[in-house]
Coordinates of C-alpha atoms in Angstrom, one line a residue:
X1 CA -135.0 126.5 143.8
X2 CA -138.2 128.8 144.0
X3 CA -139.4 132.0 142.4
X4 CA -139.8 133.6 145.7
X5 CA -136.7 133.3 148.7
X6 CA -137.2 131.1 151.3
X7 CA -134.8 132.5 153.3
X8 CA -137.5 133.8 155.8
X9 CA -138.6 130.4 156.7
X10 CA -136.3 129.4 159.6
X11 CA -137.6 132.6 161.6
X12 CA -141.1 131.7 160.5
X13 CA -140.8 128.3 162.0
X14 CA -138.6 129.5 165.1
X15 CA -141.7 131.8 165.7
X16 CA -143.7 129.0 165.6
X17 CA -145.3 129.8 162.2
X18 CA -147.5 126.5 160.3
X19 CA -145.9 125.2 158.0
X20 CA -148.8 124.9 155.3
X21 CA -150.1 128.6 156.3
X22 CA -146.4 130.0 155.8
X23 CA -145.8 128.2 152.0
X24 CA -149.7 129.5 151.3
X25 CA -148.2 132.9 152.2
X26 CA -145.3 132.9 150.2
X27 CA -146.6 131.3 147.6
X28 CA -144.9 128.0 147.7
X29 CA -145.7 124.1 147.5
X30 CA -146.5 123.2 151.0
X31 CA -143.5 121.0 151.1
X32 CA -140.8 123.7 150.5
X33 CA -142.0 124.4 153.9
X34 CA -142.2 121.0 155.6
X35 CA -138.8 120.2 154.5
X36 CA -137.3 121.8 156.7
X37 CA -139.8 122.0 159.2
X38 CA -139.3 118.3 159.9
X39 CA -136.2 118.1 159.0
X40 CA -134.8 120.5 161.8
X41 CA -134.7 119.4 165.4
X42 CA -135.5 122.6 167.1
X43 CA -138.7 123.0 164.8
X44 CA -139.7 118.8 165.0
X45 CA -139.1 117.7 168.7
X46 CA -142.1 118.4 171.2
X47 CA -141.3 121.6 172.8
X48 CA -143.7 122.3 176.2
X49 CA -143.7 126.0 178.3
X50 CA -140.4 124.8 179.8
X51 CA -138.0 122.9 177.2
X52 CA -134.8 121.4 178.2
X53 CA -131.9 120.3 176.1
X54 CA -129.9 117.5 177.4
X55 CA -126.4 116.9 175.7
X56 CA -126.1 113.2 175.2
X57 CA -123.0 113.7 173.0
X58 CA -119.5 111.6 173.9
X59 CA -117.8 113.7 176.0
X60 CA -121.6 113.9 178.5
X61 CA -121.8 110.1 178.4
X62 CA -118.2 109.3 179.3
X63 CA -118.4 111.9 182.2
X64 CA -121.2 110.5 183.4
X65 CA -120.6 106.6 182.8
X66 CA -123.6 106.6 180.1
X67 CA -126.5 107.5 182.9
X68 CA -127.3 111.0 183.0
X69 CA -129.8 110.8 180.5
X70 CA -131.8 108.1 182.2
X71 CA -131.2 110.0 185.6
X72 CA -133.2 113.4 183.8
X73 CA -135.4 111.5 182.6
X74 CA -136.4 110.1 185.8
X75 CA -136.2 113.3 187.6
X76 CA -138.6 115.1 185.2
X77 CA -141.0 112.4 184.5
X78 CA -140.6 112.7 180.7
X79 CA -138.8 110.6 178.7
X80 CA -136.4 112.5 175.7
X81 CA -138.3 113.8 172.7
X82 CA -141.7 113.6 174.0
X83 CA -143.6 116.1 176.5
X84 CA -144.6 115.4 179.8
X85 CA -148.2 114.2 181.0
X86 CA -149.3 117.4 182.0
X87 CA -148.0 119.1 178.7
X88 CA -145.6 121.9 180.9
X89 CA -141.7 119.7 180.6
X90 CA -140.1 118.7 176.9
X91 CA -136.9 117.3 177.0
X92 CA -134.8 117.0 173.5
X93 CA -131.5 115.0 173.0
X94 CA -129.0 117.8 171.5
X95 CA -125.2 116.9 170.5
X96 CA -123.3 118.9 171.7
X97 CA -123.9 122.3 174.1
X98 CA -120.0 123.1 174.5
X99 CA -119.7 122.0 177.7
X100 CA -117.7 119.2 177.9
X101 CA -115.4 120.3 179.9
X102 CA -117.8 120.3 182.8
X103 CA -120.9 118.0 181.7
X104 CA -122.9 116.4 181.5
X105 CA -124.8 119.7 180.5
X106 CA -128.6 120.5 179.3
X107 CA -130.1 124.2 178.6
X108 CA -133.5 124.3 180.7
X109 CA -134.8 127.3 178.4
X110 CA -131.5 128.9 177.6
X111 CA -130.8 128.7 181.3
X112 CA -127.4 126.3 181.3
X113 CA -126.5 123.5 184.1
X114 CA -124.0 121.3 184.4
X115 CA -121.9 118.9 186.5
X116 CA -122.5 115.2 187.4
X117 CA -125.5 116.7 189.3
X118 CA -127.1 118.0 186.6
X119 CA -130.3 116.2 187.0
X120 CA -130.5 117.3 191.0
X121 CA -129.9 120.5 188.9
X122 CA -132.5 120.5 186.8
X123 CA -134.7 119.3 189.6
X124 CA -134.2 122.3 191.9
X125 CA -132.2 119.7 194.6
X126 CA -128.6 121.3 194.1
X127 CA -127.7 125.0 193.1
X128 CA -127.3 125.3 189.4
X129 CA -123.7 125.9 188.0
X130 CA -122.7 127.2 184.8
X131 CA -118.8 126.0 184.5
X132 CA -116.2 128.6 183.1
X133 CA -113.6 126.4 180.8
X134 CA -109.7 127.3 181.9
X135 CA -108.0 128.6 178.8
X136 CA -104.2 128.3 178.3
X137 CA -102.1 129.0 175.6
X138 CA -99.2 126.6 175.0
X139 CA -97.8 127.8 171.3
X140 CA -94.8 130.5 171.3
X141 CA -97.2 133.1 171.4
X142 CA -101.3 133.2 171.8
X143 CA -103.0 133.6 168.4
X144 CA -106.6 132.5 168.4
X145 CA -107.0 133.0 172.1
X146 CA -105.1 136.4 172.6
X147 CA -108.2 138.5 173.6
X148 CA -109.6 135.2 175.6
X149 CA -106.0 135.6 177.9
X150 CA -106.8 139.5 177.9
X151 CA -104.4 139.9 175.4
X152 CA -104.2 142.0 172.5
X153 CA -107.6 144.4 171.3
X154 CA -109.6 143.7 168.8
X155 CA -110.1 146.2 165.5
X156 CA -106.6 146.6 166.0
X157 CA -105.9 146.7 162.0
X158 CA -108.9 147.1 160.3
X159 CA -109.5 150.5 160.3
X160 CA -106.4 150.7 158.8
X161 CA -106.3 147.7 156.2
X162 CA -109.6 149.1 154.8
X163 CA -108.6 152.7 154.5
X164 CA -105.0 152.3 152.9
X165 CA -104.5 148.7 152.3
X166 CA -105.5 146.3 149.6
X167 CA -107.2 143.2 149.4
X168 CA -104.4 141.9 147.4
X169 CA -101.4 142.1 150.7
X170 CA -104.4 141.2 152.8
X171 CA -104.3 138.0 150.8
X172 CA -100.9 137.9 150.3
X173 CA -100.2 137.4 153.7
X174 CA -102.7 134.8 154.7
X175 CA -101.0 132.8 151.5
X176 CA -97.7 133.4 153.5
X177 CA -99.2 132.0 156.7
X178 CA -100.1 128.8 155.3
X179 CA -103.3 128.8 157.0
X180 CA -105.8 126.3 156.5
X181 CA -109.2 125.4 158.0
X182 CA -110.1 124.8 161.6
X183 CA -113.1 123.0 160.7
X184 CA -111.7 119.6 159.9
X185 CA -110.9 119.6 156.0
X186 CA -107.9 121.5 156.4
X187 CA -108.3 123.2 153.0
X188 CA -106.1 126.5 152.2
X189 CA -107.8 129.5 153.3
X190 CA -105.4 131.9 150.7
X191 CA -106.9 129.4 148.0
X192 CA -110.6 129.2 149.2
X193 CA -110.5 133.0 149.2
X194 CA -109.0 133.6 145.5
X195 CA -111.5 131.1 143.8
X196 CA -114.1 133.5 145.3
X197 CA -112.6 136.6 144.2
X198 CA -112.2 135.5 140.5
X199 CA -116.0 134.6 140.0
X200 CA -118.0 137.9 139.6
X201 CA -119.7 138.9 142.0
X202 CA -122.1 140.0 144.2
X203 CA -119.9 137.7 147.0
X204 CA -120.4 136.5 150.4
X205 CA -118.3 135.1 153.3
X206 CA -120.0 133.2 155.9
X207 CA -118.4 132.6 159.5
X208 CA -119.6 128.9 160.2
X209 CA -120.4 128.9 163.7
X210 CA -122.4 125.5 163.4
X211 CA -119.3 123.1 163.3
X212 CA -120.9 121.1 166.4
X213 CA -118.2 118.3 166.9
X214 CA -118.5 116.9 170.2
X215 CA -115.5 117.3 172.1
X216 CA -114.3 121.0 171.2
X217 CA -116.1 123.8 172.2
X218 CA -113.7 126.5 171.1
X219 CA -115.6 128.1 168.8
X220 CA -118.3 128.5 171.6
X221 CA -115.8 130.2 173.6
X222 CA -114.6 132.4 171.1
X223 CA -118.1 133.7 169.6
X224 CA -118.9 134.0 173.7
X225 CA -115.7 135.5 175.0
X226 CA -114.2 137.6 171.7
X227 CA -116.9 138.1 169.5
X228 CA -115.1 140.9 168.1
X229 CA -112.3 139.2 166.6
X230 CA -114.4 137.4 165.1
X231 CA -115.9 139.5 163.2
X232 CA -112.8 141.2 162.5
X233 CA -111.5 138.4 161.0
X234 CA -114.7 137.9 159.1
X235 CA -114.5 141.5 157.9
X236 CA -111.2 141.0 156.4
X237 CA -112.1 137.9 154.8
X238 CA -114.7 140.2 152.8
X239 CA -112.6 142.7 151.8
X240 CA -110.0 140.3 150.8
X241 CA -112.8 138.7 148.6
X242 CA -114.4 141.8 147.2
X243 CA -117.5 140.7 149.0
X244 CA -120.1 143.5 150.6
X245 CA -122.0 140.7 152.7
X246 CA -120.8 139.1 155.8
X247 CA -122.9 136.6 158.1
X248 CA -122.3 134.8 161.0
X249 CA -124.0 131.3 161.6
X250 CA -124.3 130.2 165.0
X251 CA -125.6 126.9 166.1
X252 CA -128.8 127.3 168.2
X253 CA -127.4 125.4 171.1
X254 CA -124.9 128.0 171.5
X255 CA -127.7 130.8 173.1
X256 CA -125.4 133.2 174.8
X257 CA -123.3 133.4 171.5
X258 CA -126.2 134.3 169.6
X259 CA -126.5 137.2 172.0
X260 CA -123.0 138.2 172.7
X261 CA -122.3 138.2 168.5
X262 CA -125.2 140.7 168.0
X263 CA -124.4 142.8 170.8
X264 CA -120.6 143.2 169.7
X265 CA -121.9 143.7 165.8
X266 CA -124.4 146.5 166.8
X267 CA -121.2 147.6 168.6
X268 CA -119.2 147.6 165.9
X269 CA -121.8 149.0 163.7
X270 CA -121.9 151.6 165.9
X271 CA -118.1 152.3 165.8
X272 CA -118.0 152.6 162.5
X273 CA -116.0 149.5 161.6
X274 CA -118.9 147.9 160.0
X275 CA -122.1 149.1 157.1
X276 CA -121.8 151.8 154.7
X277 CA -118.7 153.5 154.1
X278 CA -116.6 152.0 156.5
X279 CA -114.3 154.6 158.0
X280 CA -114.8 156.6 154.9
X281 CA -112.9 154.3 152.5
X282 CA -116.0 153.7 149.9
X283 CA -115.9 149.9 151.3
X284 CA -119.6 149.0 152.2
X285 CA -120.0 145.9 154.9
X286 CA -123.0 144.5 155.9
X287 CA -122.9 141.9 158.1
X288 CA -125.9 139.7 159.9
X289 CA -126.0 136.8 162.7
X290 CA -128.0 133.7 161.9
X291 CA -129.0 131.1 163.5
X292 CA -129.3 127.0 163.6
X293 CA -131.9 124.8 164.4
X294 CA -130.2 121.8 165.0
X295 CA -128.6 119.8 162.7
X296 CA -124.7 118.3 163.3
X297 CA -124.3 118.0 159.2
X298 CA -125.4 121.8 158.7
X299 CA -121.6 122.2 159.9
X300 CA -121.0 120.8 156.7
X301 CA -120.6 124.4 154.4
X302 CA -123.5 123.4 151.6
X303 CA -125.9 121.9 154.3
X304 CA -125.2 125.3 156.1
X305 CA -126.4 126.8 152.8
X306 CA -129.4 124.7 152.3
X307 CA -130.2 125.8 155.8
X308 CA -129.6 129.6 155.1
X309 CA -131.9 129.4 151.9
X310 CA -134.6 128.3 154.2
X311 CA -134.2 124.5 152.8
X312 CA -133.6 121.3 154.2
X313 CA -129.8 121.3 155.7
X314 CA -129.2 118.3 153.5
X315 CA -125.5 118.2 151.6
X316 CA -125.5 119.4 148.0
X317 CA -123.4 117.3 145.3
X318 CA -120.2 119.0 144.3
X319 CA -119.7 120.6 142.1
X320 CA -120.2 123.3 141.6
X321 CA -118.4 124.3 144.6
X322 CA -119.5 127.2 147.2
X323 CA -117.1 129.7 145.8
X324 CA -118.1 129.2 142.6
X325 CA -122.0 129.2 143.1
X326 CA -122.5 129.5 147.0
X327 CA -125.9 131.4 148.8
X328 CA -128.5 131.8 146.6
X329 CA -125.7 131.4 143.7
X330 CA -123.4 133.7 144.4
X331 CA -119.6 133.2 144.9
X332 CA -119.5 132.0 148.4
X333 CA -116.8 131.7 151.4
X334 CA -117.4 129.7 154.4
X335 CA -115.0 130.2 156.7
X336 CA -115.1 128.1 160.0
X337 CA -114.9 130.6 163.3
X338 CA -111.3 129.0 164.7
X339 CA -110.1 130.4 161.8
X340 CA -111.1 133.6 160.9
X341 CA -110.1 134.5 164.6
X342 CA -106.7 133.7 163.7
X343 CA -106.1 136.2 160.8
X344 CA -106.4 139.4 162.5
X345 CA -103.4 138.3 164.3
X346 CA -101.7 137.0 160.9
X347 CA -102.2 140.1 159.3
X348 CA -101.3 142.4 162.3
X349 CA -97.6 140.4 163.0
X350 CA -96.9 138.9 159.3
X351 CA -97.9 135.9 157.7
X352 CA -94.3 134.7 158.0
X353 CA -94.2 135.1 161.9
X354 CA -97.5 132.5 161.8
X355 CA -95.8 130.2 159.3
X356 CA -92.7 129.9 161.6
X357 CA -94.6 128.1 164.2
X358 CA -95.8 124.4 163.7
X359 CA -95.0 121.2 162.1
X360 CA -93.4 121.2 158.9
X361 CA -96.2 121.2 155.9
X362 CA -98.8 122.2 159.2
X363 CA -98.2 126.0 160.3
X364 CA -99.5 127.9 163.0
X365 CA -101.9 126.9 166.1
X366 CA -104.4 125.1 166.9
X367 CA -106.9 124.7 170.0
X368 CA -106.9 121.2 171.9
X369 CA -110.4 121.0 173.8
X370 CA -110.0 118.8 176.7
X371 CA -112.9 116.6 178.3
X372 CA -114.2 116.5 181.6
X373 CA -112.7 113.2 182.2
X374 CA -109.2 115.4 182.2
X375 CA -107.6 116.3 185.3
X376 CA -107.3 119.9 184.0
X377 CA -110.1 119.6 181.5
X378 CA -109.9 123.0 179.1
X379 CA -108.6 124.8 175.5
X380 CA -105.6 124.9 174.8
X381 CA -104.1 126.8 172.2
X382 CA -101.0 124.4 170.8
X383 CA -98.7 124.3 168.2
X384 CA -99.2 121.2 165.5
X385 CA -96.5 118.7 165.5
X386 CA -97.1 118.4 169.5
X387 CA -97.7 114.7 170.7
X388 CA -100.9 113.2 172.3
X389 CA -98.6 111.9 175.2
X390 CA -98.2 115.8 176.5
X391 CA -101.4 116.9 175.6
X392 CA -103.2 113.9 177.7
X393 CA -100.5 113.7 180.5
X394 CA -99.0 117.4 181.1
X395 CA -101.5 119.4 179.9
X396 CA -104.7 117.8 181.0
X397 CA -102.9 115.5 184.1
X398 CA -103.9 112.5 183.3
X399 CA -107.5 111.3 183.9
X400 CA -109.5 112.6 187.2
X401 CA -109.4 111.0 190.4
X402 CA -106.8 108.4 188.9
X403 CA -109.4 106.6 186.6
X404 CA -107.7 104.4 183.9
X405 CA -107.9 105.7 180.4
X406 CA -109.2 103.2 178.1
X407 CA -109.9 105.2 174.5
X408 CA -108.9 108.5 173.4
X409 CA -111.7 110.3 170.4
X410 CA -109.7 112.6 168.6
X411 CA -111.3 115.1 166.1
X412 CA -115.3 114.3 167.2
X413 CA -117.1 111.4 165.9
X414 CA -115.9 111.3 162.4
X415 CA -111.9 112.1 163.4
X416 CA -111.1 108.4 165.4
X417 CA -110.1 106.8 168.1
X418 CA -106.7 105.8 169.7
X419 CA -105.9 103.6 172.6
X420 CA -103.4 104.3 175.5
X421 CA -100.4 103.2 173.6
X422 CA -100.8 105.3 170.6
X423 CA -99.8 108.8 172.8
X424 CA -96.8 109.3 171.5
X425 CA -98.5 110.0 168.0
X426 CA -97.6 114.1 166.9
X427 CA -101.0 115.9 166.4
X428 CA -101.2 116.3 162.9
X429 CA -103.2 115.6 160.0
X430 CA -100.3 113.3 158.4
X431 CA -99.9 111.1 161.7
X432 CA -103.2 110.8 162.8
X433 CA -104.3 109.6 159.4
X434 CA -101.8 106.9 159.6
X435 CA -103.5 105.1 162.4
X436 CA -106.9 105.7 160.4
X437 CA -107.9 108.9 162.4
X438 CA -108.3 112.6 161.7
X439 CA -107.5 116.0 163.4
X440 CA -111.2 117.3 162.7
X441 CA -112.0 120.2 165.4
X442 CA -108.8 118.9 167.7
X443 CA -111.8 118.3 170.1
X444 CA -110.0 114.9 172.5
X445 CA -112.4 112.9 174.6
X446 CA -111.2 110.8 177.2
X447 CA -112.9 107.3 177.7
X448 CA -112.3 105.4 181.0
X449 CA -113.1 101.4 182.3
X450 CA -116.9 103.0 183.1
X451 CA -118.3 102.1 179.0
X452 CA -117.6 99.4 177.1
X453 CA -116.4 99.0 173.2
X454 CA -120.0 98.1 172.7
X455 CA -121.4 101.2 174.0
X456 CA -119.2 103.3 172.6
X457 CA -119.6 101.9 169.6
X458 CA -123.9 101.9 170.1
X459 CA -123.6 105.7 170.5
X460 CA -121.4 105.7 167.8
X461 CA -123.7 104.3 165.3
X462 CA -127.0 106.0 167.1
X463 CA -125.2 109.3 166.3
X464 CA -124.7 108.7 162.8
X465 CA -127.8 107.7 162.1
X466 CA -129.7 110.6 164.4
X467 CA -127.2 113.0 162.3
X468 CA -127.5 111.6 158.9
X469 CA -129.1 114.6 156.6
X470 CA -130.2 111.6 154.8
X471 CA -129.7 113.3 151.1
X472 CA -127.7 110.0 149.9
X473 CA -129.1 106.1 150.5
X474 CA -125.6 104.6 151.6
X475 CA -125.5 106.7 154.4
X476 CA -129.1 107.6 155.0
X477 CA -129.1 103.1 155.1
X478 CA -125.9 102.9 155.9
X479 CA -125.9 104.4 159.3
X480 CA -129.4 102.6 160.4
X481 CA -128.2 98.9 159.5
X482 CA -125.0 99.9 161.4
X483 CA -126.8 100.4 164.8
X484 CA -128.6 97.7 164.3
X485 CA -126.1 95.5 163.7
X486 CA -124.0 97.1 166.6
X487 CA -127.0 96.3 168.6
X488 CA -127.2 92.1 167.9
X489 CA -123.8 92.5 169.7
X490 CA -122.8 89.6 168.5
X491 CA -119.4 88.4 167.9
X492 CA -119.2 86.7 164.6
X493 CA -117.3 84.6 162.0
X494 CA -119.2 86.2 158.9
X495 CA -118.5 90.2 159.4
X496 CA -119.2 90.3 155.8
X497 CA -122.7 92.0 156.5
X498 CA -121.2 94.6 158.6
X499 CA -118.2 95.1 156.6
X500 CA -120.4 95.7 153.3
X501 CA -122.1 98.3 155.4
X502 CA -118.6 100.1 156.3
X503 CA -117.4 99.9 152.4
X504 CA -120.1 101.5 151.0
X505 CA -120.6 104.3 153.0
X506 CA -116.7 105.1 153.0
X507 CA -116.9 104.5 149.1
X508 CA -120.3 105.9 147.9
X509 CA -121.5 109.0 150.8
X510 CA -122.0 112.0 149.6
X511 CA -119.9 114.2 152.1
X512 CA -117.4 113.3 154.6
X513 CA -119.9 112.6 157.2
X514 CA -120.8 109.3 155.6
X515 CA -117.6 108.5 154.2
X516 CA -115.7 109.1 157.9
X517 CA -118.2 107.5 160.0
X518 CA -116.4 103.7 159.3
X519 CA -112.9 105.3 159.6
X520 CA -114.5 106.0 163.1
X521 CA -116.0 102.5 163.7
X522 CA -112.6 101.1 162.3
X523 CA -110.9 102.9 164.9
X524 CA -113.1 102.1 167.9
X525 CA -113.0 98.4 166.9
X526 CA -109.0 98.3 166.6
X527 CA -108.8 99.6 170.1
X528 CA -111.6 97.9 172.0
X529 CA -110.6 94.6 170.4
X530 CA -114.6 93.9 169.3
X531 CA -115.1 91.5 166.9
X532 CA -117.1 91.4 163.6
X533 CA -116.5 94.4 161.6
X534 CA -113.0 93.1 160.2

């Protein structure tokens, strides 16, 4: 930590700022500036007059068979991460854009495109098309997606929670809910938010808008499509807290959520839901929207911190914890955006009413984001406890244009994979984790005959090492010797080498990005039937 904040950096370097001019300016070693500003992709990778971002996450590369990226690349003369010969095209490799219901996708300036034309697209040979995702609700009633079906209005108890309630039955109810995070660790939210409240404050809750697993794009949808119940849910996450500061972090692949989230917060600033003296009840709220730069493990809540502090997004050891000493040390809540929408419903119909729906020891809803490989790709809202079997075959029909499924990535690239005979599994944390998988984001990616096991399990491994914050040698290591072992592709008597590599980063990573990644690769291998990592 420095004298002086940092947390003006990220603008600094989004604006294009030096890095050495900026730390002389604040009156900082030159490298608490070039941290980040190398670390970051949007800030590193060669960016020319007209910059496009070209997803090359799972659920592009199955919809596409693995050759879309070559196929842009060839259209626009430019290979990824460098500029064109005339300087005026960039491309950069982002995972993901929360399109993978309808990629393969790429932003050409903030401008989306998507389809398996995307390169004709990008080309000016076919008529760009920004695909709308179908959302459905399958639970007894909708909860997160209410205002996305048109139903329900948002600010619908807040007004009067914070004039006559207490943060106390506002707590009290999200205990009786049972709700946990969205996000992928599944913690107790009722618990998250009382370990805040008992540390002294100042206090702050943070809406984590950067949880980037390939595969679900929900919380795109919802920041794009309800932006108010987002922040209504964020509000009464503060109040239930004690905390005066609320922000929003919102990946900067995610463009039009940026803009839709500040639009709705002046709005609600406006209405008098939000700042000072909100609706005369003494409570004062101020809440801000922040952006990414590109980083997967900035998901994870201390990277997102780092990142916020104008550092390197890079995990912090634990403890202390974020609600003991959070942002700039202060008691801190990070909430994923899944599921602060859902408590404005929990706290307007009963915690009990959410509880009641579910698995037994999972309550409530969840949203199941469907590839483009689906028949009916989409979100759908479900209720835990449902199986894969219906989620694959009567939700989302099946694969397209009767393709054979081969693989099934549940959760993004750190939840697992399962293979066609494992669809009668139920969707929850307990079952999934029996067959060495996790529930993550609920994002499922459908793989068909087009990739192998040893491209899948390439990407795999190029992923996780592209993504590694680096903080911690046996993943930082880890991940590079597991691509390039991936890459001898050879099948072998002696796994020992690439079994050492999977034991230590399970065993010794820092965070759970290291220490799921061979979960993953354990998965992928079991189903594929590769040899040499068992």
């Amino acid at each position: 930590r420095f004298d002086r904040p940092l947390d003006t950096v990220p603008d600094l370097l989004r604006g294009g700022a030096d890095p050495v001019r900026t730390a002389a300016g604040l009156r900082v070693p030159a490298a608490a500036v070039r941290g980040p500003a190398t670390f970051f992709a949007d800030y590193s990778a060669p960016r020319a007059p007209r910059h496009v971002r070209l997803c090359g996450a799972a659920a592009c590369r199955a919809a596409s068979g693995g050759t879309h990226v070559a196929e842009v690349e060839a259209g626009l003369g430019v290979a990824v991460g460098s500029r064109s010969a005339d300087g005026s095209v960039s491309i950069q490799e982002v995972r993901c854009l929360g399109y993978c219901y309808g990629g393969p996708a790429a932003l050409d300036g903030d401008e989306p495109c998507a389809g398996a034309d995307v390169s004709a697209q990008l080309q000016g040979l076919s008529p760009r098309r920004d695909p709308v995702a179908e959302v459905h609700s399958r639970s007894r009633t909708p909860v997160v997606t209410a205002g996305l079906l048109g139903a329900g209005e948002p600010w619908a108890v807040w007004p009067t929670v914070v004039s006559t309630g207490s943060p106390d039955a506002v707590l009290a109810e999200v205990a009786a809910a049972g709700l946990t995070g969205r996000g992928g660790a599944g913690f107790s939210t009722a618990r998250k938010w009382r370990a805040a409240r008992a540390r002294p404050g100042p206090r702050v809750v943070v809406a984590n808008g950067d949880e980037g697993d390939p595969g679900s794009y929900v919380d795109r949808l919802l920041m794009e499509g309800d932006p108010h119940r987002l922040l209504e849910g964020l509000a009464l996450a503060c109040f239930a807290t004690g905390a005066a500061t609320g922000i929003v972090f919102v990946r900067s692949e995610y463009p039009r959520a940026v803009e839709r989230l500040r639009t709705a917060l002046a709005q609600a600033q406006a209405d008098g839901h939000l700042g000072p003296d909100v609706h005369g009840s003494g409570v004062d709220l101020h809440v801000r929207v922040a952006v990414g730069a590109g980083s997967y493990v900035s998901g994870e809540e201390t990277a997102l911190l780092n990142g916020l502090e104008g550092l390197r997004g890079v995990v912090r050891p634990r403890p202390p914890y974020p609600v003991d000493r959070g942002l700039s040390g202060r008691p801190t809540v990070v909430n994923n955006v899944e599921t602060l929408a859902a408590v404005p419903w929990i706290i307007q119909h009963g915690g009990a009413a959410y509880a009641a729906m579910g698995a037994p020891g999972q309550p409530g809803t969840l949203v199941v984001c469907l590839s483009e490989r689906f028949a009916r790709p989409g979100a759908y809202e479900v209720e835990p406890g449902i199986s894969l079997r219906r989620v694959v075959e009567d939700l989302g029909g099946g694969l397209r244009q009767g393709a054979v499924l081969r693989a099934l990535q549940v959760g993004g690239p750190l939840g697992g994979f399962l293979s066609p005979a494992e669809l009668d599994t139920p969707l929850t944390d307990a079952s999934l984790a029996e067959r060495g998988a996790a529930l993550g984001h609920a994002g499922v990616v459908a793989f068909d005959e087009r990739l192998t096991g040893e491209e899948v399990l390439a990407h795999l491994w190029a992923f996780a090492e592209t993504e590694s914050c680096g903080q911690c040698s046996p993943c930082r290591v880890g991940s590079r010797l597991g691509r390039l072992l991936a890459a001898e592709h050879v099948a072998t008597d002696d796994p020992s080498p690439r079994v050492r590599v999977l034991e230590t980063m399970s065993e010794a990573s820092l965070c759970a990005f290291g220490r799921r990644v061979p979960a993953a690769v354990r998965g992928l291998v079991r189903v594929y039937g590769l040899r040499g990592w068992t």
